[in-house]
Short mmCIF file of C-alpha atoms in Angstrom, two decimals:
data_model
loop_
_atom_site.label_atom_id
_atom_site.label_comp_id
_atom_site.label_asym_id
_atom_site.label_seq_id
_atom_site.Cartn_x
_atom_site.Cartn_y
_atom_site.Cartn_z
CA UNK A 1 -18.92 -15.20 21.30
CA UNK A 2 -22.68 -15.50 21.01
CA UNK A 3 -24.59 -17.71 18.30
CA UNK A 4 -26.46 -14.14 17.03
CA UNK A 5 -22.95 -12.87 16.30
CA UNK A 6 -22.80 -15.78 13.59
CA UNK A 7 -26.08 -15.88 12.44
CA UNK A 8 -26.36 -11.93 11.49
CA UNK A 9 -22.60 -12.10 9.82
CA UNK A 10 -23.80 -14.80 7.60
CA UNK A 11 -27.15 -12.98 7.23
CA UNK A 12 -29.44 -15.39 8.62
CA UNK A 13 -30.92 -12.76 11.47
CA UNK A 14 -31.04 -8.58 11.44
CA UNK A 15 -30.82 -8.48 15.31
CA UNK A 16 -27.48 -7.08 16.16
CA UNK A 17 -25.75 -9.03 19.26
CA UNK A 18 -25.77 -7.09 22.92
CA UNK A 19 -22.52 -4.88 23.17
CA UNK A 20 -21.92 -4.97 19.22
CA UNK A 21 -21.84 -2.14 16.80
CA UNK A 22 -24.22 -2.22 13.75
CA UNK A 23 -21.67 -0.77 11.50
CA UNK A 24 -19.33 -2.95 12.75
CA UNK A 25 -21.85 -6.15 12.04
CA UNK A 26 -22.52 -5.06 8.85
CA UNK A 27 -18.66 -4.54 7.49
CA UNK A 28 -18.06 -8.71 9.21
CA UNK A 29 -21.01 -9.65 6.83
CA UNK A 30 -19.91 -7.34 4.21
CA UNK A 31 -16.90 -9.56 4.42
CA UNK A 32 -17.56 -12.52 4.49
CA UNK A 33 -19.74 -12.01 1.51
CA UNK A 34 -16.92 -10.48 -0.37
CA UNK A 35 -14.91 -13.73 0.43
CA UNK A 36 -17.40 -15.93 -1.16
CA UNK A 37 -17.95 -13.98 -4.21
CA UNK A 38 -14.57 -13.38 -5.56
CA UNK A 39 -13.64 -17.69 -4.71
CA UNK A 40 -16.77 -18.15 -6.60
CA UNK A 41 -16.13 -15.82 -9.29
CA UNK A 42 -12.82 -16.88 -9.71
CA UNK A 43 -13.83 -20.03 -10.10
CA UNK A 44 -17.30 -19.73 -12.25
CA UNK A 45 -16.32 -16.82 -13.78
CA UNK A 46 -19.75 -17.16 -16.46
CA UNK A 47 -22.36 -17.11 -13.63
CA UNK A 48 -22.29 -13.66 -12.54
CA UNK A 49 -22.80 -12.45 -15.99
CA UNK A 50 -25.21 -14.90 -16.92
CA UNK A 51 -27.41 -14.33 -13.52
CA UNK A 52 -27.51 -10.85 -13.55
CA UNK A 53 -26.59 -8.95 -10.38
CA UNK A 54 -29.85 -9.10 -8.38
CA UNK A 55 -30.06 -13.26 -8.88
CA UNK A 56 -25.78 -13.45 -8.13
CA UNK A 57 -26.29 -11.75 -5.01
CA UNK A 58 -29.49 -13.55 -3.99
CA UNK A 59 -27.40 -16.83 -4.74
CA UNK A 60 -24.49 -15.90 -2.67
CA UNK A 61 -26.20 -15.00 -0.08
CA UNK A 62 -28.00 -18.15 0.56
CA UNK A 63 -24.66 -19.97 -0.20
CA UNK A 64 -23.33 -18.23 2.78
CA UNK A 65 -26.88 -18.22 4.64
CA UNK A 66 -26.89 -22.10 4.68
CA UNK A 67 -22.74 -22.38 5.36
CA UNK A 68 -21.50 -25.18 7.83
CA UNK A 69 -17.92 -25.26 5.70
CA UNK A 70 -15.13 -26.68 7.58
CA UNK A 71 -12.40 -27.01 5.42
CA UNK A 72 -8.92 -24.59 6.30
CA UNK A 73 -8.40 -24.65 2.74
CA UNK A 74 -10.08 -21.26 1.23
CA UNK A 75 -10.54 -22.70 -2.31
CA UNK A 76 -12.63 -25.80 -1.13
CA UNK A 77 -15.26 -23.23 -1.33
CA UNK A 78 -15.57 -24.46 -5.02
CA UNK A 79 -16.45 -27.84 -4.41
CA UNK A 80 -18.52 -26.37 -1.33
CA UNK A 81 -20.78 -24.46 -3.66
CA UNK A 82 -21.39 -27.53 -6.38
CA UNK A 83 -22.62 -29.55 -3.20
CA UNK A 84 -24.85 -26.37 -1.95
CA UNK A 85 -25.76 -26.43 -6.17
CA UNK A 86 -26.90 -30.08 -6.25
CA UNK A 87 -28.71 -29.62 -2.41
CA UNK A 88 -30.71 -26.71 -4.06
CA UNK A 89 -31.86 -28.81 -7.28
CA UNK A 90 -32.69 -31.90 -5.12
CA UNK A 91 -34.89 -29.30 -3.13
CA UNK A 92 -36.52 -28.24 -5.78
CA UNK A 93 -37.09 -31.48 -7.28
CA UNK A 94 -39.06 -32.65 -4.20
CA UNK B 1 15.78 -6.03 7.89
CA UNK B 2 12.86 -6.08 5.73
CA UNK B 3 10.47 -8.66 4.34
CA UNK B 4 7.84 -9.19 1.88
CA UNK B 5 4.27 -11.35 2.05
CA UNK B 6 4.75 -13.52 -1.15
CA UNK B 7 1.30 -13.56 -3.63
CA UNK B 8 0.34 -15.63 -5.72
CA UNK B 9 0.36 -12.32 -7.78
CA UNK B 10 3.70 -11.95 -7.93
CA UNK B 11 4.55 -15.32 -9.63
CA UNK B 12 5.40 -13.44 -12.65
CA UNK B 13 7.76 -11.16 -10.88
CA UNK B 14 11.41 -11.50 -10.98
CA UNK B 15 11.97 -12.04 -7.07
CA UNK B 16 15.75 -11.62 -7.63
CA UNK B 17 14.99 -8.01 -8.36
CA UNK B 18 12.63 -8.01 -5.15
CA UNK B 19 14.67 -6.01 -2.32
CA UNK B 20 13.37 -8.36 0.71
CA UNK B 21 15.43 -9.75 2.85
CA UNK B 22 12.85 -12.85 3.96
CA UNK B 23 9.33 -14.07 2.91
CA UNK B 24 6.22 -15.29 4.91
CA UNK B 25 3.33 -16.76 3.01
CA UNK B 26 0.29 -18.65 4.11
CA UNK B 27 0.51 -22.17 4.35
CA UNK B 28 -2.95 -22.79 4.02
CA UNK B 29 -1.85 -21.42 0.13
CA UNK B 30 0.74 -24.25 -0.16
CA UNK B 31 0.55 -27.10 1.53
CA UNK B 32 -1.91 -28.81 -1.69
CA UNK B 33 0.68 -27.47 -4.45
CA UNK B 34 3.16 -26.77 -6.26
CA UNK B 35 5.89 -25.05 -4.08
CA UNK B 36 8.35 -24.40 -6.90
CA UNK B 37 8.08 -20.56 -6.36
CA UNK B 38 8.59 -20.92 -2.89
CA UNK B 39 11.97 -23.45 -3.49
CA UNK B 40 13.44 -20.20 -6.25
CA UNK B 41 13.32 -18.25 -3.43
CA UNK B 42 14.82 -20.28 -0.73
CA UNK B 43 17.10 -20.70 -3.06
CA UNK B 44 17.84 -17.10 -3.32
CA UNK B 45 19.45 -16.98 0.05
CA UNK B 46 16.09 -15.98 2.14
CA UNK B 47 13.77 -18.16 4.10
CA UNK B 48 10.11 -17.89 4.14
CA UNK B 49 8.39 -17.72 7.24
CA UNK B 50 4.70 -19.20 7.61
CA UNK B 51 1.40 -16.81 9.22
CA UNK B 52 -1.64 -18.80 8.60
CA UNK B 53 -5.32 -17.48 8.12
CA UNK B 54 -7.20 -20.79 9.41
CA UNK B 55 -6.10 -21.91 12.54
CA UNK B 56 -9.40 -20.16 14.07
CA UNK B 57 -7.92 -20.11 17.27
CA UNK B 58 -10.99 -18.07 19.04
CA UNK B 59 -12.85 -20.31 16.85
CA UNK B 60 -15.50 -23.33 18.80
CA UNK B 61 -14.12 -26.05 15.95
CA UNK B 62 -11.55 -28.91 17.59
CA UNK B 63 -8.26 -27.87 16.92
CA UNK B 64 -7.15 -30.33 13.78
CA UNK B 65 -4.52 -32.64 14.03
CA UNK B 66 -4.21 -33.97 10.87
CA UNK B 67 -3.46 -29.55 9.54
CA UNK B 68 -1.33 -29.18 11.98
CA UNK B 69 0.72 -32.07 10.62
CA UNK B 70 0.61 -30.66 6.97
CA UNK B 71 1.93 -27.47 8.26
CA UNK B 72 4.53 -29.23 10.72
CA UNK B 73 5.13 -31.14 6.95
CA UNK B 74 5.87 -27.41 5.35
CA UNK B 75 7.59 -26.04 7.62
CA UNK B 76 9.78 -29.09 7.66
CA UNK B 77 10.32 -28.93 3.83
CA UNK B 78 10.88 -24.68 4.21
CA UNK B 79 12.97 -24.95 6.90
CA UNK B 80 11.37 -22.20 8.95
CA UNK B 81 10.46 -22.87 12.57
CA UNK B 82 8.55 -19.73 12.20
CA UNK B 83 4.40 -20.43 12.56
CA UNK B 84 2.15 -17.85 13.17
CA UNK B 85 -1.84 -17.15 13.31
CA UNK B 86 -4.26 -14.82 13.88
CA UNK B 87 -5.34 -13.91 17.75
CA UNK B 88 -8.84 -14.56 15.93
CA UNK B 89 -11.72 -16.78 15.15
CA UNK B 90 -12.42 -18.08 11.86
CA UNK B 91 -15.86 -18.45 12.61
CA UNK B 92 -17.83 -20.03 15.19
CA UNK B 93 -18.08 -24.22 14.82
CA UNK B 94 -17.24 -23.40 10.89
CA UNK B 95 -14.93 -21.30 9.04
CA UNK B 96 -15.98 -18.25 7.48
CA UNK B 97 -12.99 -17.38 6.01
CA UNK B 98 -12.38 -13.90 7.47
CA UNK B 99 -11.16 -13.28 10.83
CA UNK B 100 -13.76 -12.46 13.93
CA UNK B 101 -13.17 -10.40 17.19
CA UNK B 102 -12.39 -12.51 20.30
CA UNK B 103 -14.19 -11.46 23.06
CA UNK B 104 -11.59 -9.71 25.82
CA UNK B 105 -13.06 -11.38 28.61
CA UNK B 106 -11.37 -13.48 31.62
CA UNK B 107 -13.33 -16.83 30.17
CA UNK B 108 -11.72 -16.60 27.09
CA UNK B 109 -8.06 -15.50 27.54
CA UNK B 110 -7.97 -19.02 29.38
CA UNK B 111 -10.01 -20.75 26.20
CA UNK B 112 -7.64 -19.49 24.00
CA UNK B 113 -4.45 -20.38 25.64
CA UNK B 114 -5.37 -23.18 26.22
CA UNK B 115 -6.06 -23.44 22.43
CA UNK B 116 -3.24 -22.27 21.69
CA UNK B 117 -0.77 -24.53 24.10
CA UNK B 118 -2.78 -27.46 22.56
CA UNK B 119 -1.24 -26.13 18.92
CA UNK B 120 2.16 -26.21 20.44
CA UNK B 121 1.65 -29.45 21.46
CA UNK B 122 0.75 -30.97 18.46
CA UNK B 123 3.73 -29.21 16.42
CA UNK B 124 6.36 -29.63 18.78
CA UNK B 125 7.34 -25.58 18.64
CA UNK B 126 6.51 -22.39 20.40
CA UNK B 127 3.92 -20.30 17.93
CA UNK B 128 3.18 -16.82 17.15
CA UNK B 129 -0.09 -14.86 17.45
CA UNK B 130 -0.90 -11.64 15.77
CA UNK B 131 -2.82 -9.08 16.82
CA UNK B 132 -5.82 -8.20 15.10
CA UNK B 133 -8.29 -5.68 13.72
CA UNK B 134 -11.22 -5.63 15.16
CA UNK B 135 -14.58 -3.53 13.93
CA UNK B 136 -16.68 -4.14 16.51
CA UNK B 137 -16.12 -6.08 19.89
CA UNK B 138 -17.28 -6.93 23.68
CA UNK B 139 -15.19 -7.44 26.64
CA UNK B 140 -14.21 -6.38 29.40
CA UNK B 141 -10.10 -6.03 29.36
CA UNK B 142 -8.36 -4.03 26.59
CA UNK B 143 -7.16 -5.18 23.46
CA UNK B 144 -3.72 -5.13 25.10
CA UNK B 145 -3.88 -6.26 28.22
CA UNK B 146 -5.79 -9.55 26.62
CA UNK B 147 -2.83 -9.67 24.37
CA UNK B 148 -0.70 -10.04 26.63
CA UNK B 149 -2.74 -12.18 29.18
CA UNK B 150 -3.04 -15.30 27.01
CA UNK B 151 0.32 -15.46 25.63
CA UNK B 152 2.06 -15.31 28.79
CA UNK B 153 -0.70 -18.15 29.89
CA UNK B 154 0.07 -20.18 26.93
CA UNK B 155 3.93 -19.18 26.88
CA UNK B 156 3.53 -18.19 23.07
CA UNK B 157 5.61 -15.42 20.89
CA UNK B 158 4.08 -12.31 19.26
CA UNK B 159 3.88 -11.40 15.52
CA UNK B 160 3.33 -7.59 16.40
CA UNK B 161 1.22 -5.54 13.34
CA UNK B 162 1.18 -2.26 13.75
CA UNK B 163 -1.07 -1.66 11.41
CA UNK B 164 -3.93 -3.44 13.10
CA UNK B 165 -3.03 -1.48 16.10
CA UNK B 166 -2.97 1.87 14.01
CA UNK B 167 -6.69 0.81 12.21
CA UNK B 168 -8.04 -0.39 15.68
CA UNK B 169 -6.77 2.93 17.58
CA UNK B 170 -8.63 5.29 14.25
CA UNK B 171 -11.80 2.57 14.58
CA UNK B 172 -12.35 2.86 18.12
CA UNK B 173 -10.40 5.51 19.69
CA UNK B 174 -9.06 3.00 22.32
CA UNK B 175 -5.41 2.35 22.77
CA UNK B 176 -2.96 4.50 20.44
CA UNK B 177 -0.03 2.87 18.56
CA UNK B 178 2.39 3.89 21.21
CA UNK B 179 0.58 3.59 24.20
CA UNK B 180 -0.13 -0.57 22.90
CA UNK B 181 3.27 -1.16 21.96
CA UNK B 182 4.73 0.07 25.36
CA UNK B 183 2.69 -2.71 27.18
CA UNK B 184 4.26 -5.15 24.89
CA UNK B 185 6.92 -7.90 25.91
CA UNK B 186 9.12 -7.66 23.31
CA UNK B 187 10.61 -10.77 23.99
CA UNK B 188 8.09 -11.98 22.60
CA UNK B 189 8.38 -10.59 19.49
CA UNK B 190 9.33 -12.89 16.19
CA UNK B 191 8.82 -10.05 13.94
CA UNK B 192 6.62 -6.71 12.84
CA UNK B 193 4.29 -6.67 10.02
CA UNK B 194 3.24 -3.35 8.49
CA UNK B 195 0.74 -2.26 5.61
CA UNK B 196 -2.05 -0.08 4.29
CA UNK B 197 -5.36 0.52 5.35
CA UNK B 198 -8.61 2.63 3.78
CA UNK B 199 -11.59 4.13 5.39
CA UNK B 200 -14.73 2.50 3.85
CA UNK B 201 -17.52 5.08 4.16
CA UNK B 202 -20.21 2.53 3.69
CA UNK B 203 -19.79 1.53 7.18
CA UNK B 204 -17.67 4.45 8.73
CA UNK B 205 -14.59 2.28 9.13
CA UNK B 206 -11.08 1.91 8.34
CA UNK B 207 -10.91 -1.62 6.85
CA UNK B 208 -7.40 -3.20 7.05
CA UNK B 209 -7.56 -4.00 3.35
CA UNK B 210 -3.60 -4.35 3.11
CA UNK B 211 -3.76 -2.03 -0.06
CA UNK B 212 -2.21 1.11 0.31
CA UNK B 213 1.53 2.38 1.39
CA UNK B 214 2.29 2.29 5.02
CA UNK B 215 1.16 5.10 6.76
CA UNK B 216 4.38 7.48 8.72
CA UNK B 217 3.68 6.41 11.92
CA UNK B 218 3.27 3.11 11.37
CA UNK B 219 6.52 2.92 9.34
CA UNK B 220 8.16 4.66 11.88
CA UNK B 221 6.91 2.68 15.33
CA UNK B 222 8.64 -0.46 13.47
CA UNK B 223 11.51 1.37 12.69
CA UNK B 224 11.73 2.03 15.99
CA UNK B 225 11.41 -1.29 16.84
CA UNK B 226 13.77 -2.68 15.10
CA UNK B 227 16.52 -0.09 15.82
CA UNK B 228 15.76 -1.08 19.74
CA UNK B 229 15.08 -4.73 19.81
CA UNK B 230 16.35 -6.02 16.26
CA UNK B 231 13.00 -7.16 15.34
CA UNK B 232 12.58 -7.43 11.93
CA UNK B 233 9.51 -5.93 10.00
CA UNK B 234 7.31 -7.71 7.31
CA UNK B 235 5.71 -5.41 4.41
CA UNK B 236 2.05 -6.99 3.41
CA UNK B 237 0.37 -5.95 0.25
CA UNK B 238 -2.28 -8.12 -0.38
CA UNK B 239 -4.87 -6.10 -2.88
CA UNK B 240 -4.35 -3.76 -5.27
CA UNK B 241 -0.68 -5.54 -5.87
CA UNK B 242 1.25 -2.06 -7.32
CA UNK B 243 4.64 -2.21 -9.24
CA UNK B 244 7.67 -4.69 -8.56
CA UNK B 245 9.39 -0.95 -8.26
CA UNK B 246 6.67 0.31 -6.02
CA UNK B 247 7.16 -2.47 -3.41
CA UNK B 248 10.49 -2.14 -3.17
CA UNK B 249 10.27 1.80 -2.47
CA UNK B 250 8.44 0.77 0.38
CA UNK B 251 10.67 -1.75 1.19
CA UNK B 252 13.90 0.73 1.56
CA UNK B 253 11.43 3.01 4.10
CA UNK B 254 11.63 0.20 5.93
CA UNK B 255 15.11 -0.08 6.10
CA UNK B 256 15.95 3.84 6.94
CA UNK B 257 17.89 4.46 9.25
CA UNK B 258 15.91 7.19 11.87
CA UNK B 259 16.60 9.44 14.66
CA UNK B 260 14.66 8.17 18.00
#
């Protein structure tokens, strides 16, 4: 499976990898995206609302942009995003 | 025989009225909580089988010990010996939470049996690996034949889904539903799961979203199945949850009775 595979599905490059299908790229990232949303939603139900949808989608994406999550558990995503959270206000601290 | 993929949705539900004769749910969903739902229906006179989302067997990650013994724990305290996963990759070094194409290659039916005898290993027990959807994929074997390949390499069973086979044949025009399953060791077998699907238009795919009825030939390929080999099928309804009655309507198609 080739790095580019990974990086496009969590939307970090547009170049599809040799021998894959765009459509079938873009319905992987669709995903995946999907995925993070509705754990994060479920969990921070206020934020969508409060964001608006251009800033929520902006802010999932670089949630899943950034990802190096290793957990099997599906709902450490929670505590994933509060450390991605605090790694984003230290940035913009400094 | 027909079973039913327990949801967290259906804690509500009055399982006594549910018309499934087994359960599988993901252990990945129980291992950190409360299994009192899962006890009632053990309880009920019908075991619950476990198909994880997480191993990431096509995955680059080390397989992890220290899951494997939480599961080994579960299934233990469910009394199931039955373990399955996904003939998948969670991701590449990471999950993703979704599950990724394999690439049908040589190279990596010997990665992933190896993978998967390393699993075995660990646990102590033959697994299961289902067979997956796919939207897109390289290689240079067919989905089949790769199938087949690495679990006879890593001496492993076969959770068979038709549906997957059903989505992957409308996706990519490949290898139909019957033309798959006769290339199948049925041996093999541990059991058939069956579900929905729906054609997404925004990327000219059927997505196996595990949210509609079973489609006829689907339904009737595991009828089949069964009435030849005794394998039992699983119903999985994982979005758009309908009606307790609405479930088990589809669970008494899967227990008809048809003429082969």
């Amino acid at each position: 499976m080739p790095e580019d595979f990974y990086l496009y599905v969590r939307g970090a490059t547009e170049v599809i990898p040799p021998g894959y299908s765009e459509s079938g790229m873009r319905a992987y990232r669709h995903l995946v995206m999907l995925g993070a949303c509705q754990m994060i939603e479920a969990h921070f139900p206020a934020i969508r609302q409060q964001l608006g949808e251009p800033a929520w989608k902006e802010l999932i994406q670089a949630f899943v942009r950034q990802s190096a999550w290793t957990s099997h558990y599906y709902g450490d995503l929670k505590d994933e995003f509060l450390a991605f959270l605090a790694r984003e206000s230290d940035r913009e601290d400094t | 025989m027909a079973g039913l993929g327990y949801r967290g949705e259906m804690a509500d539900w009055d399982m006594s009225a549910v018309e499934a004769d087994f359960f599988e749910v993901a252990p990945e969903n129980w291992i950190k909580r409360d299994r009192s739902p899962l006890y009632k229906l053990l309880d009920s006179g019908r075991p619950v089988m476990l198909h994880g989302v997480s191993l990431s067997l096509g995955g680059q990650a080390p397989i992890q010990q220290e899951f494997l013994m939480a599961v080994r724990e579960l299934m233990t305290d469910l009394g199931t010996d039955y373990y399955s996963d996904h003939l998948a990759a969670s991701g590449d070094a990471h999950q993703l939470y979704d599950l990724f194409p394999i690439p049908f290659t040589d190279r990596e039916v010997i990665r992933i049996s190896d993978r998967i005898k390393e699993v075995q290993n660990i646990l102590g027990l033959r697994i299961a690996v289902e067979n997956t959807t796919y939207y897109t994929n390289v290689g240079e074997m067919n989905e089949v034949e790769f199938l087949m390949q690495v679990v006879e390499r890593a001496d492993c069973n076969i959770l068979l889904d038709i549906n997957n086979i059903a989505v992957n044949h409308k996706n990519h025009h490949l290898t139909n539903v019957h033309h798959f399953v006769s290339h199948v060791d049925m041996q093999r077998v541990t059991y058939i799961h069956v579900a929905g699907h729906e054609f997404d238009e925004r990327f000219g795919l059927y997505i196996d979203t595990h949210s509609q009825t079973v489609e006829t030939e689907t339904r009737e390929v595991a009828l089949e199945l069964f009435q030849q080999h005794h394998i039992p099928i699983l119903l999985e309804w994982d979005n758009d949850i309908p009606a307790l009655t609405t479930i088990n309507q589809e669970l008494s198609c899967l227990k008809t009775f048809i003429s082969t």
